[in-house]
C-alpha atoms as one frame of an Amber mdcrd trajectory, in Angstrom:
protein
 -22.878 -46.413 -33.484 -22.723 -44.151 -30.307 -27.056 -43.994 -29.589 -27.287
 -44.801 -25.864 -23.591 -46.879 -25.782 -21.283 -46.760 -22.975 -18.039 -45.001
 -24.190 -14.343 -45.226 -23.874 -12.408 -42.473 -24.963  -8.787 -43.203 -25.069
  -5.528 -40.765 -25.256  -3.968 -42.876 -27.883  -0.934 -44.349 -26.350  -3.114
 -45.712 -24.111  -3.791 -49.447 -25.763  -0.014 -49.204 -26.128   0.933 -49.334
 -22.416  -1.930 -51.775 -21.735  -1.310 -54.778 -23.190  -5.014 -56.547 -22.568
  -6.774 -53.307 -24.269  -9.088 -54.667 -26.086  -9.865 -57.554 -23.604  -9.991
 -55.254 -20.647 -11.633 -52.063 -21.767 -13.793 -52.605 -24.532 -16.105 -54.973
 -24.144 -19.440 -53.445 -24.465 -17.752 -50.007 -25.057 -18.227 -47.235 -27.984
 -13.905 -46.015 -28.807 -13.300 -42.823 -29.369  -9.375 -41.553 -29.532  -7.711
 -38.302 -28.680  -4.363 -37.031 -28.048  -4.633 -33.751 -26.869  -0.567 -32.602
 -27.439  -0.632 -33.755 -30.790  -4.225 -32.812 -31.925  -4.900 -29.517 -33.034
  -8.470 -27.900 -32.596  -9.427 -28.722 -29.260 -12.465 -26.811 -29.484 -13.679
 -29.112 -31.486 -12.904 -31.783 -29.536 -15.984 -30.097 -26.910 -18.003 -29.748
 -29.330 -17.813 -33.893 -30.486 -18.286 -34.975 -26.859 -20.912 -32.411 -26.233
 -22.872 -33.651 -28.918 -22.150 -37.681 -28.070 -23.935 -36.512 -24.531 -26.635
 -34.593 -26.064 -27.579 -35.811 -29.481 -26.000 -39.450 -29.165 -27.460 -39.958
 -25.554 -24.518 -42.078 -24.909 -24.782 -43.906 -21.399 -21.676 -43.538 -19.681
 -18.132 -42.161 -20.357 -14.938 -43.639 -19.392 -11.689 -41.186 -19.887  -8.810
 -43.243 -19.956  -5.019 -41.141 -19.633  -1.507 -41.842 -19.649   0.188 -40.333
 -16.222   1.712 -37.625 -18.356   0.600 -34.380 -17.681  -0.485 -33.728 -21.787
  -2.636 -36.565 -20.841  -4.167 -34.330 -18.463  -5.667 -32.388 -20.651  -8.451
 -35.158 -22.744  -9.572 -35.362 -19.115  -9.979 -31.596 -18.926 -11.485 -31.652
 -22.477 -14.229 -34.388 -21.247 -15.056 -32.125 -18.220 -15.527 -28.940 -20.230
 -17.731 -31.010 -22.410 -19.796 -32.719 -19.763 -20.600 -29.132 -17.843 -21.827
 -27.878 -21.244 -23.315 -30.514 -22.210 -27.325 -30.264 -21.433 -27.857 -34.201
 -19.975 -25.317 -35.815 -17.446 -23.714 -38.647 -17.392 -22.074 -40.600 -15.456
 -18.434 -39.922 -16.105 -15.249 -42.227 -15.233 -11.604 -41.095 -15.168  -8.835
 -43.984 -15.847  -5.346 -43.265 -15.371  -2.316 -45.622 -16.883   1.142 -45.682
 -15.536   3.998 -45.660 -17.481   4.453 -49.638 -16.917   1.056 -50.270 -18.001
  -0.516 -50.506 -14.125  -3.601 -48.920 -13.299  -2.998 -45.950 -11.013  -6.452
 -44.663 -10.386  -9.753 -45.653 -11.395 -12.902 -43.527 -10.086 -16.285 -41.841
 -11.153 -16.102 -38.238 -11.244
């Protein structure tokens, strides 16, 4: 499902505050979820996106946060992953307002 796909991973309230999701963000996109207050094991969490670089060979990565600052960490998560990770990809960080806007969109 992930071999060579471009990937959106998503803090979970995200699709809440946007209400064209689905529309918007994932056409042609691999989902993957995460909420990094309320998930325990975080380590794990590297280790998944680690291996969708490395084994999966996925394409590109789109991190997509609420402006909280939990939200901060999936994006933190996604960078530890990506410096461990053996390949590179390109790697694109997506934060959400509160009122469902777009605040910043740009390749890391």
């Amino acid at each position: 499902h992930y071999q060579g796909a471009d990937m959106l991973l998503a803090a979970d309230c995200t699709a809440f505050a946007l209400g064209d999701f689905h529309k918007d963000w994932l056409q042609n996109k691999v989902l993957a979820i995460a909420c990094p207050k309320l998930d325990d094991g975080q380590e794990v969490y590297i280790e998944k996106i680690k291996s969708l670089i490395d084994d999966a060979r996925i394409n590109t990565l789109t991190v997509m946060v609420m402006q909280v600052p939990c939200c901060g960490g999936l994006q933190r998560l996604a960078q530890m992953a990506l410096e461990q990770a053996q390949r590179k990809v390109l790697v694109k960080i997506v934060v959400v307002g509160l009122e469902g806007q777009i605040l910043k969109e740009e390749w890391m």
